[in-house]
PDB file of C-alpha atoms in Angstrom:
ATOM      1  CA  GLN A   1       0.000   0.000   0.000  1.00 66.00           C
ATOM      2  CA  ASN A   2       2.828   2.408   0.864  1.00 64.00           C
ATOM      3  CA  GLY A   3       5.402   1.028  -1.582  1.00 68.00           C
ATOM      4  CA  VAL A   4       7.806  -1.916  -1.689  1.00 68.00           C
ATOM      5  CA  MET A   5      10.578  -0.261   0.328  1.00 67.00           C
ATOM      6  CA  SER A   6       8.241   0.970   3.072  1.00 69.00           C
ATOM      7  CA  GLY A   7       6.687  -2.495   3.274  1.00 74.00           C
ATOM      8  CA  LEU A   8      10.088  -4.174   3.620  1.00 73.00           C
ATOM      9  CA  MET A   9      11.157  -1.645   6.258  1.00 73.00           C
ATOM     10  CA  GLN A  10       7.976  -2.221   8.266  1.00 75.00           C
ATOM     11  CA  MET A  11       8.535  -5.996   8.098  1.00 78.00           C
ATOM     12  CA  LEU A  12      12.079  -5.593   9.424  1.00 75.00           C
ATOM     13  CA  LEU A  13      10.968  -3.275  12.243  1.00 75.00           C
ATOM     14  CA  LEU A  14       8.217  -5.729  13.188  1.00 77.00           C
ATOM     15  CA  LYS A  15      10.961  -8.349  13.464  1.00 77.00           C
ATOM     16  CA  VAL A  16      12.876  -6.037  15.822  1.00 75.00           C
ATOM     17  CA  SER A  17       9.706  -5.472  17.857  1.00 77.00           C
ATOM     18  CA  ALA A  18       9.123  -9.229  18.075  1.00 80.00           C
ATOM     19  CA  HIS A  19      12.742  -9.720  19.203  1.00 76.00           C
ATOM     20  CA  ILE A  20      12.326  -7.138  21.990  1.00 76.00           C
ATOM     21  CA  THR A  21       9.002  -8.682  23.043  1.00 79.00           C
ATOM     22  CA  GLU A  22      10.558 -12.148  23.164  1.00 79.00           C
ATOM     23  CA  GLN A  23      13.531 -10.944  25.221  1.00 78.00           C
ATOM     24  CA  LEU A  24      11.632  -8.781  27.728  1.00 75.00           C
ATOM     25  CA  GLY A  25       8.207 -10.444  27.790  1.00 79.00           C
ATOM     26  CA  MET A  26       6.538  -7.106  26.950  1.00 76.00           C
ATOM     27  CA  ALA A  27       5.896  -5.271  23.699  1.00 76.00           C
ATOM     28  CA  PRO A  28       7.496  -1.881  22.947  1.00 77.00           C
ATOM     29  CA  GLY A  29       5.194   1.125  23.257  1.00 81.00           C
ATOM     30  CA  GLY A  30       3.631   0.067  26.562  1.00 83.00           C
ATOM     31  CA  GLU A  31       4.100   3.583  27.955  1.00 85.00           C
ATOM     32  CA  PHE A  32       1.836   4.996  25.234  1.00 89.00           C
ATOM     33  CA  ARG A  33      -0.850   2.374  25.812  1.00 90.00           C
ATOM     34  CA  GLU A  34      -0.728   3.146  29.547  1.00 91.00           C
ATOM     35  CA  ALA A  35      -0.991   6.886  28.816  1.00 92.00           C
ATOM     36  CA  PHE A  36      -4.120   6.241  26.748  1.00 93.00           C
ATOM     37  CA  LYS A  37      -5.703   4.233  29.580  1.00 93.00           C
ATOM     38  CA  GLU A  38      -4.993   6.974  32.134  1.00 93.00           C
ATOM     39  CA  ALA A  39      -6.202   9.749  29.819  1.00 92.00           C
ATOM     40  CA  SER A  40      -9.506   7.940  29.279  1.00 92.00           C
ATOM     41  CA  LYS A  41     -10.115   8.111  33.051  1.00 94.00           C
ATOM     42  CA  VAL A  42      -9.868  11.933  33.156  1.00 92.00           C
ATOM     43  CA  PRO A  43     -13.177  13.745  32.480  1.00 91.00           C
ATOM     44  CA  PHE A  44     -13.167  15.979  29.358  1.00 88.00           C
ATOM     45  CA  CYS A  45      -9.611  14.941  28.546  1.00 90.00           C
ATOM     46  CA  LYS A  46      -8.729  15.001  24.844  1.00 89.00           C
ATOM     47  CA  PHE A  47      -6.286  12.346  23.678  1.00 90.00           C
ATOM     48  CA  HIS A  48      -4.193  13.206  20.637  1.00 90.00           C
ATOM     49  CA  LEU A  49      -1.674  11.123  18.688  1.00 91.00           C
ATOM     50  CA  GLY A  50       0.987  13.752  18.112  1.00 91.00           C
ATOM     51  CA  ASP A  51       3.696  11.886  16.201  1.00 92.00           C
ATOM     52  CA  ARG A  52       4.365  12.180  12.484  1.00 92.00           C
ATOM     53  CA  PRO A  53       2.540   9.537  10.370  1.00 90.00           C
ATOM     54  CA  ILE A  54       4.664   6.386   9.987  1.00 84.00           C
ATOM     55  CA  PRO A  55       4.449   6.218   6.140  1.00 82.00           C
ATOM     56  CA  VAL A  56       5.914   9.747   5.861  1.00 88.00           C
ATOM     57  CA  THR A  57       8.763   8.910   8.258  1.00 86.00           C
ATOM     58  CA  PHE A  58       9.548   5.628   6.469  1.00 82.00           C
ATOM     59  CA  LYS A  59       9.529   7.149   2.989  1.00 83.00           C
ATOM     60  CA  ARG A  60      11.715  10.077   4.035  1.00 86.00           C
ATOM     61  CA  ALA A  61      14.102   7.726   5.872  1.00 83.00           C
ATOM     62  CA  ILE A  62      14.400   5.395   2.886  1.00 80.00           C
ATOM     63  CA  ALA A  63      14.923   8.305   0.482  1.00 81.00           C
ATOM     64  CA  ALA A  64      17.730   9.637   2.709  1.00 81.00           C
ATOM     65  CA  LEU A  65      19.750   6.399   2.588  1.00 78.00           C
ATOM     66  CA  SER A  66      22.082   5.337  -0.192  1.00 77.00           C
ATOM     67  CA  PHE A  67      21.734   1.877  -1.762  1.00 74.00           C
ATOM     68  CA  TRP A  68      24.571   0.389   0.326  1.00 78.00           C
ATOM     69  CA  GLN A  69      23.244   1.975   3.517  1.00 77.00           C
ATOM     70  CA  LYS A  70      19.877   0.308   2.833  1.00 76.00           C
ATOM     71  CA  VAL A  71      21.618  -3.044   2.377  1.00 76.00           C
ATOM     72  CA  LYS A  72      23.688  -2.567   5.555  1.00 78.00           C
ATOM     73  CA  LEU A  73      20.642  -1.552   7.611  1.00 74.00           C
ATOM     74  CA  ALA A  74      18.503  -4.414   6.277  1.00 74.00           C
ATOM     75  CA  TRP A  75      21.306  -6.906   6.976  1.00 75.00           C
ATOM     76  CA  GLY A  76      21.664  -5.668  10.559  1.00 72.00           C
ATOM     77  CA  LEU A  77      17.916  -5.848  11.210  1.00 70.00           C
ATOM     78  CA  CYS A  78      17.569  -9.300   9.598  1.00 73.00           C
ATOM     79  CA  PHE A  79      20.217 -10.869  11.819  1.00 70.00           C
ATOM     80  CA  LEU A  80      19.396  -9.044  15.044  1.00 66.00           C
ATOM     81  CA  SER A  81      20.006 -11.542  17.857  1.00 67.00           C
ATOM     82  CA  ASP A  82      21.643  -9.592  20.685  1.00 72.00           C
ATOM     83  CA  PRO A  83      20.143 -10.511  24.079  1.00 75.00           C
ATOM     84  CA  ILE A  84      18.243  -7.744  25.918  1.00 72.00           C
ATOM     85  CA  SER A  85      17.634  -7.779  29.661  1.00 74.00           C
ATOM     86  CA  LYS A  86      15.548  -5.550  31.913  1.00 75.00           C
ATOM     87  CA  ASP A  87      18.822  -4.257  33.391  1.00 79.00           C
ATOM     88  CA  ASP A  88      19.784  -3.090  29.894  1.00 73.00           C
ATOM     89  CA  VAL A  89      16.495  -1.193  29.660  1.00 74.00           C
ATOM     90  CA  GLU A  90      17.135   0.504  33.012  1.00 75.00           C
ATOM     91  CA  LYS A  91      20.637   1.486  31.864  1.00 74.00           C
ATOM     92  CA  CYS A  92      19.138   3.092  28.759  1.00 70.00           C
ATOM     93  CA  LYS A  93      17.188   5.456  31.041  1.00 71.00           C
ATOM     94  CA  GLN A  94      20.473   7.064  32.072  1.00 72.00           C
ATOM     95  CA  LYS A  95      20.926  10.252  30.072  1.00 66.00           C
ATOM     96  CA  ASP A  96      24.652   9.858  29.421  1.00 66.00           C
ATOM     97  CA  LEU A  97      24.271   6.289  28.116  1.00 62.00           C
ATOM     98  CA  LEU A  98      21.303   7.290  25.987  1.00 62.00           C
ATOM     99  CA  GLU A  99      23.271  10.169  24.486  1.00 65.00           C
ATOM    100  CA  GLN A 100      26.163   7.796  23.779  1.00 65.00           C
ATOM    101  CA  MET A 101      23.847   5.388  21.937  1.00 65.00           C
ATOM    102  CA  MET A 102      22.362   8.262  19.934  1.00 66.00           C
ATOM    103  CA  ALA A 103      25.867   9.462  19.031  1.00 68.00           C
ATOM    104  CA  GLU A 104      26.739   5.968  17.733  1.00 67.00           C
ATOM    105  CA  MET A 105      23.601   5.956  15.604  1.00 63.00           C
ATOM    106  CA  ILE A 106      24.462   9.399  14.214  1.00 65.00           C
ATOM    107  CA  GLY A 107      27.960   8.209  13.327  1.00 71.00           C
ATOM    108  CA  GLU A 108      26.759   5.110  11.457  1.00 73.00           C
ATOM    109  CA  PHE A 109      23.565   6.442   9.823  1.00 78.00           C
ATOM    110  CA  PRO A 110      23.499  10.269  10.079  1.00 83.00           C
ATOM    111  CA  ASP A 111      20.721  10.673   7.481  1.00 83.00           C
ATOM    112  CA  LEU A 112      18.598   8.016   9.188  1.00 81.00           C
ATOM    113  CA  HIS A 113      19.022   9.779  12.534  1.00 83.00           C
ATOM    114  CA  ARG A 114      17.988  13.072  10.950  1.00 88.00           C
ATOM    115  CA  THR A 115      14.724  11.698   9.537  1.00 87.00           C
ATOM    116  CA  ILE A 116      13.736   9.322  12.347  1.00 85.00           C
ATOM    117  CA  VAL A 117      14.866  11.389  15.362  1.00 88.00           C
ATOM    118  CA  SER A 118      15.688  15.030  14.577  1.00 91.00           C
ATOM    119  CA  GLU A 119      12.752  15.683  12.231  1.00 93.00           C
ATOM    120  CA  ARG A 120      10.341  14.018  14.631  1.00 93.00           C
ATOM    121  CA  ASP A 121      11.755  16.159  17.441  1.00 94.00           C
ATOM    122  CA  ILE A 122      10.596  19.181  15.434  1.00 95.00           C
ATOM    123  CA  TYR A 123       7.198  17.617  14.667  1.00 96.00           C
ATOM    124  CA  LEU A 124       6.584  16.574  18.283  1.00 96.00           C
ATOM    125  CA  THR A 125       7.611  20.019  19.543  1.00 96.00           C
ATOM    126  CA  TYR A 126       5.249  21.692  17.087  1.00 96.00           C
ATOM    127  CA  MET A 127       2.311  19.483  18.101  1.00 95.00           C
ATOM    128  CA  LEU A 128       2.995  19.978  21.816  1.00 95.00           C
ATOM    129  CA  LYS A 129       3.149  23.759  21.347  1.00 94.00           C
ATOM    130  CA  GLN A 130      -0.161  23.648  19.453  1.00 92.00           C
ATOM    131  CA  ALA A 131      -1.734  21.679  22.297  1.00 92.00           C
ATOM    132  CA  ALA A 132      -0.263  24.036  24.904  1.00 91.00           C
ATOM    133  CA  LYS A 133      -1.864  27.183  23.454  1.00 90.00           C
ATOM    134  CA  GLN A 134      -4.064  29.105  25.870  1.00 90.00           C
ATOM    135  CA  ILE A 135      -7.779  28.340  25.781  1.00 87.00           C
ATOM    136  CA  GLU A 136     -10.141  31.237  25.115  1.00 88.00           C
ATOM    137  CA  LEU A 137     -13.133  31.385  27.465  1.00 87.00           C
ATOM    138  CA  PRO A 138     -16.598  31.978  25.975  1.00 87.00           C
ATOM    139  CA  ARG A 139     -17.801  35.628  26.081  1.00 85.00           C
ATOM    140  CA  ALA A 140     -21.271  36.875  26.912  1.00 81.00           C
ATOM    141  CA  SER A 141     -20.990  39.651  24.277  1.00 83.00           C
ATOM    142  CA  GLU A 142     -18.604  41.021  21.668  1.00 84.00           C
ATOM    143  CA  ASN A 143     -17.765  43.982  23.935  1.00 84.00           C
ATOM    144  CA  GLU A 144     -16.554  41.753  26.744  1.00 86.00           C
ATOM    145  CA  PRO A 145     -12.736  41.465  26.827  1.00 88.00           C
ATOM    146  CA  ARG A 146     -11.204  38.173  25.814  1.00 88.00           C
ATOM    147  CA  LYS A 147     -10.093  35.932  28.655  1.00 90.00           C
ATOM    148  CA  TYR A 148      -7.757  32.972  28.418  1.00 91.00           C
ATOM    149  CA  ILE A 149      -6.814  30.128  30.689  1.00 89.00           C
ATOM    150  CA  PRO A 150      -3.664  28.007  30.323  1.00 89.00           C
ATOM    151  CA  ALA A 151      -4.069  24.560  28.815  1.00 89.00           C
ATOM    152  CA  VAL A 152      -3.045  21.567  30.924  1.00 91.00           C
ATOM    153  CA  VAL A 153      -1.036  19.234  28.709  1.00 93.00           C
ATOM    154  CA  VAL A 154       0.697  15.954  29.489  1.00 93.00           C
ATOM    155  CA  GLY A 155       3.044  14.886  26.703  1.00 93.00           C
ATOM    156  CA  VAL A 156       4.270  11.290  26.641  1.00 93.00           C
ATOM    157  CA  VAL A 157       7.320  10.930  24.379  1.00 91.00           C
ATOM    158  CA  GLY A 158      10.302   8.627  24.033  1.00 86.00           C
ATOM    159  CA  MET A 159      13.314   9.575  26.143  1.00 84.00           C
ATOM    160  CA  GLY A 160      15.456  10.044  23.058  1.00 84.00           C
ATOM    161  CA  HIS A 161      13.210  12.921  21.918  1.00 90.00           C
ATOM    162  CA  VAL A 162      13.339  14.964  25.142  1.00 91.00           C
ATOM    163  CA  PRO A 163      16.637  16.813  24.401  1.00 90.00           C
ATOM    164  CA  GLY A 164      15.434  17.728  20.895  1.00 92.00           C
ATOM    165  CA  ILE A 165      12.070  18.995  22.174  1.00 95.00           C
ATOM    166  CA  GLU A 166      13.812  21.159  24.776  1.00 94.00           C
ATOM    167  CA  LYS A 167      16.170  22.496  22.100  1.00 94.00           C
ATOM    168  CA  ASN A 168      13.356  23.370  19.649  1.00 95.00           C
ATOM    169  CA  TRP A 169      10.803  24.678  22.135  1.00 95.00           C
ATOM    170  CA  ASN A 170      11.573  28.382  21.709  1.00 94.00           C
ATOM    171  CA  SER A 171      12.125  28.191  17.941  1.00 92.00           C
ATOM    172  CA  ASP A 172       9.706  29.222  15.211  1.00 91.00           C
ATOM    173  CA  LEU A 173       8.863  25.854  13.676  1.00 91.00           C
ATOM    174  CA  ASN A 174       7.571  24.963  10.217  1.00 89.00           C
ATOM    175  CA  ILE A 175       6.627  21.334   9.605  1.00 92.00           C
ATOM    176  CA  GLN A 176       5.691  21.642   5.919  1.00 91.00           C
ATOM    177  CA  GLU A 177       9.157  20.675   4.714  1.00 89.00           C
ATOM    178  CA  ILE A 178       9.434  17.564   6.923  1.00 91.00           C
ATOM    179  CA  MET A 179       5.977  16.383   5.843  1.00 92.00           C
ATOM    180  CA  SER A 180       6.836  16.187   2.143  1.00 88.00           C
ATOM    181  CA  VAL A 181       7.917  12.903   0.597  1.00 81.00           C
ATOM    182  CA  PRO A 182      10.832  13.300  -1.854  1.00 73.00           C
ATOM    183  CA  PRO A 183      10.631  11.556  -5.245  1.00 74.00           C
ATOM    184  CA  PRO A 184      12.444   8.202  -5.428  1.00 66.00           C
ATOM    185  CA  SER A 185      16.147   8.438  -6.240  1.00 64.00           C
ATOM    186  CA  ALA A 186      17.945   6.424  -8.923  1.00 70.00           C
ATOM    187  CA  SER A 187      19.239   3.969  -6.293  1.00 65.00           C
ATOM    188  CA  ASN A 188      15.677   3.468  -5.010  1.00 63.00           C
ATOM    189  CA  LYS A 189      14.444   2.700  -8.511  1.00 71.00           C
ATOM    190  CA  ILE A 190      17.315   0.259  -9.100  1.00 76.00           C
ATOM    191  CA  PHE A 191      16.739  -1.477  -5.762  1.00 69.00           C
ATOM    192  CA  LYS A 192      13.006  -1.725  -6.419  1.00 72.00           C
ATOM    193  CA  PHE A 193      13.671  -3.205  -9.871  1.00 77.00           C
ATOM    194  CA  VAL A 194      16.176  -5.708  -8.433  1.00 81.00           C
ATOM    195  CA  VAL A 195      13.707  -6.813  -5.727  1.00 77.00           C
ATOM    196  CA  LYS A 196      10.873  -7.246  -8.242  1.00 80.00           C
ATOM    197  CA  ALA A 197      13.122  -9.040 -10.745  1.00 84.00           C
ATOM    198  CA  THR A 198      14.374 -11.387  -8.013  1.00 86.00           C
ATOM    199  CA  VAL A 199      10.862 -12.198  -6.765  1.00 82.00           C
ATOM    200  CA  PHE A 200       9.431 -12.804 -10.244  1.00 84.00           C
ATOM    201  CA  GLY A 201      12.551 -14.714 -11.283  1.00 87.00           C
ATOM    202  CA  LEU A 202      12.271 -17.051  -8.301  1.00 87.00           C
ATOM    203  CA  MET A 203       8.555 -17.519  -8.941  1.00 87.00           C
ATOM    204  CA  GLY A 204       9.203 -18.290 -12.620  1.00 86.00           C
ATOM    205  CA  TYR A 205      11.980 -20.738 -11.798  1.00 85.00           C
ATOM    206  CA  GLY A 206       9.763 -22.422  -9.186  1.00 85.00           C
ATOM    207  CA  CYS A 207       6.932 -22.792 -11.688  1.00 85.00           C
ATOM    208  CA  TYR A 208       9.375 -24.195 -14.252  1.00 82.00           C
ATOM    209  CA  ARG A 209      10.745 -26.796 -11.812  1.00 83.00           C
ATOM    210  CA  ILE A 210       7.281 -27.806 -10.636  1.00 85.00           C
ATOM    211  CA  GLY A 211       6.074 -28.090 -14.245  1.00 80.00           C
ATOM    212  CA  GLN A 212       9.130 -30.148 -15.230  1.00 79.00           C
ATOM    213  CA  ARG A 213       8.650 -32.586 -12.355  1.00 81.00           C
ATOM    214  CA  THR A 214       4.918 -32.822 -13.085  1.00 81.00           C
ATOM    215  CA  VAL A 215       5.577 -33.709 -16.736  1.00 75.00           C
ATOM    216  CA  GLN A 216       8.203 -36.289 -15.733  1.00 75.00           C
ATOM    217  CA  PHE A 217       5.779 -37.823 -13.234  1.00 73.00           C
ATOM    218  CA  ILE A 218       2.973 -38.044 -15.802  1.00 75.00           C
ATOM    219  CA  LEU A 219       5.274 -39.560 -18.435  1.00 71.00           C
ATOM    220  CA  SER A 220       6.484 -42.178 -15.961  1.00 76.00           C
ATOM    221  CA  MET A 221       2.939 -43.477 -15.415  1.00 75.00           C
ATOM    222  CA  PRO A 222       2.119 -46.782 -17.226  1.00 77.00           C
ATOM    223  CA  ALA A 223      -1.002 -45.351 -18.876  1.00 73.00           C
ATOM    224  CA  ALA A 224       0.998 -42.462 -20.361  1.00 69.00           C
ATOM    225  CA  GLN A 225       3.740 -44.795 -21.594  1.00 70.00           C
ATOM    226  CA  ASN A 226       1.160 -47.076 -23.289  1.00 76.00           C
ATOM    227  CA  TYR A 227      -0.450 -44.064 -24.958  1.00 72.00           C
ATOM    228  CA  LEU A 228       2.935 -42.799 -26.220  1.00 70.00           C
ATOM    229  CA  GLN A 229       3.792 -46.266 -27.528  1.00 76.00           C
ATOM    230  CA  LYS A 230       0.511 -46.496 -29.439  1.00 75.00           C
ATOM    231  CA  LEU A 231       1.043 -42.981 -30.792  1.00 74.00           C
ATOM    232  CA  THR A 232       4.489 -43.973 -32.015  1.00 77.00           C
ATOM    233  CA  GLU A 233       3.105 -47.058 -33.750  1.00 72.00           C
ATOM    234  CA  ILE A 234       0.366 -45.028 -35.471  1.00 76.00           C
ATOM    235  CA  ARG A 235       2.969 -42.530 -36.719  1.00 73.00           C
ATOM    236  CA  SER A 236       5.200 -45.306 -38.052  1.00 72.00           C
ATOM    237  CA  HIS A 237       2.247 -46.840 -39.989  1.00 68.00           C
TER     238      HIS A 237
END
């Protein structure tokens, strides 16, 4: 629905999610599900999903990577088998360790970090600022002065986004640029063609092998051999 590359990327990330779930006994994103449950208990509370749509993030991330970076990332995600413990999760809550992990990600895939982390920092900041705008109270008449009350907002975000949100909070933000999906590059077109050619080639070869074995099986049957023998005799006469 969202393209071959986005579909493959989602499959790989689902594999990562399944790996984390298997290791920890709990699925990622539990903090957001818990936030939704608590928000539903508060009268008149509005719940808003404030992150950038996943298809936009995936397409921008894929467009930012070169062909070899795509291969390297896919290879790493396919063979992800490192054990994860609850102690590891607690260590990740330490700011210095988290910053170190982010720095490693920037060093290996700087463009991926920009699209998946930095751009979403801007988007999340923008949405939080929109939600935090003062609420205008209803007026009895047009002559009555406008009165505002502050909005009460609870934002639940991943720890890795907190520094970026703090950094962007006082900036004038524009999210139009980070919401656009760039046209596919030449490497994307080549990779897409290679994937399609490989899939159809394997399917064609499989059909050929199945058909060949089917024909051999039919010809080995006594009834088929008798029919061929009679046909040969008729031709000779």
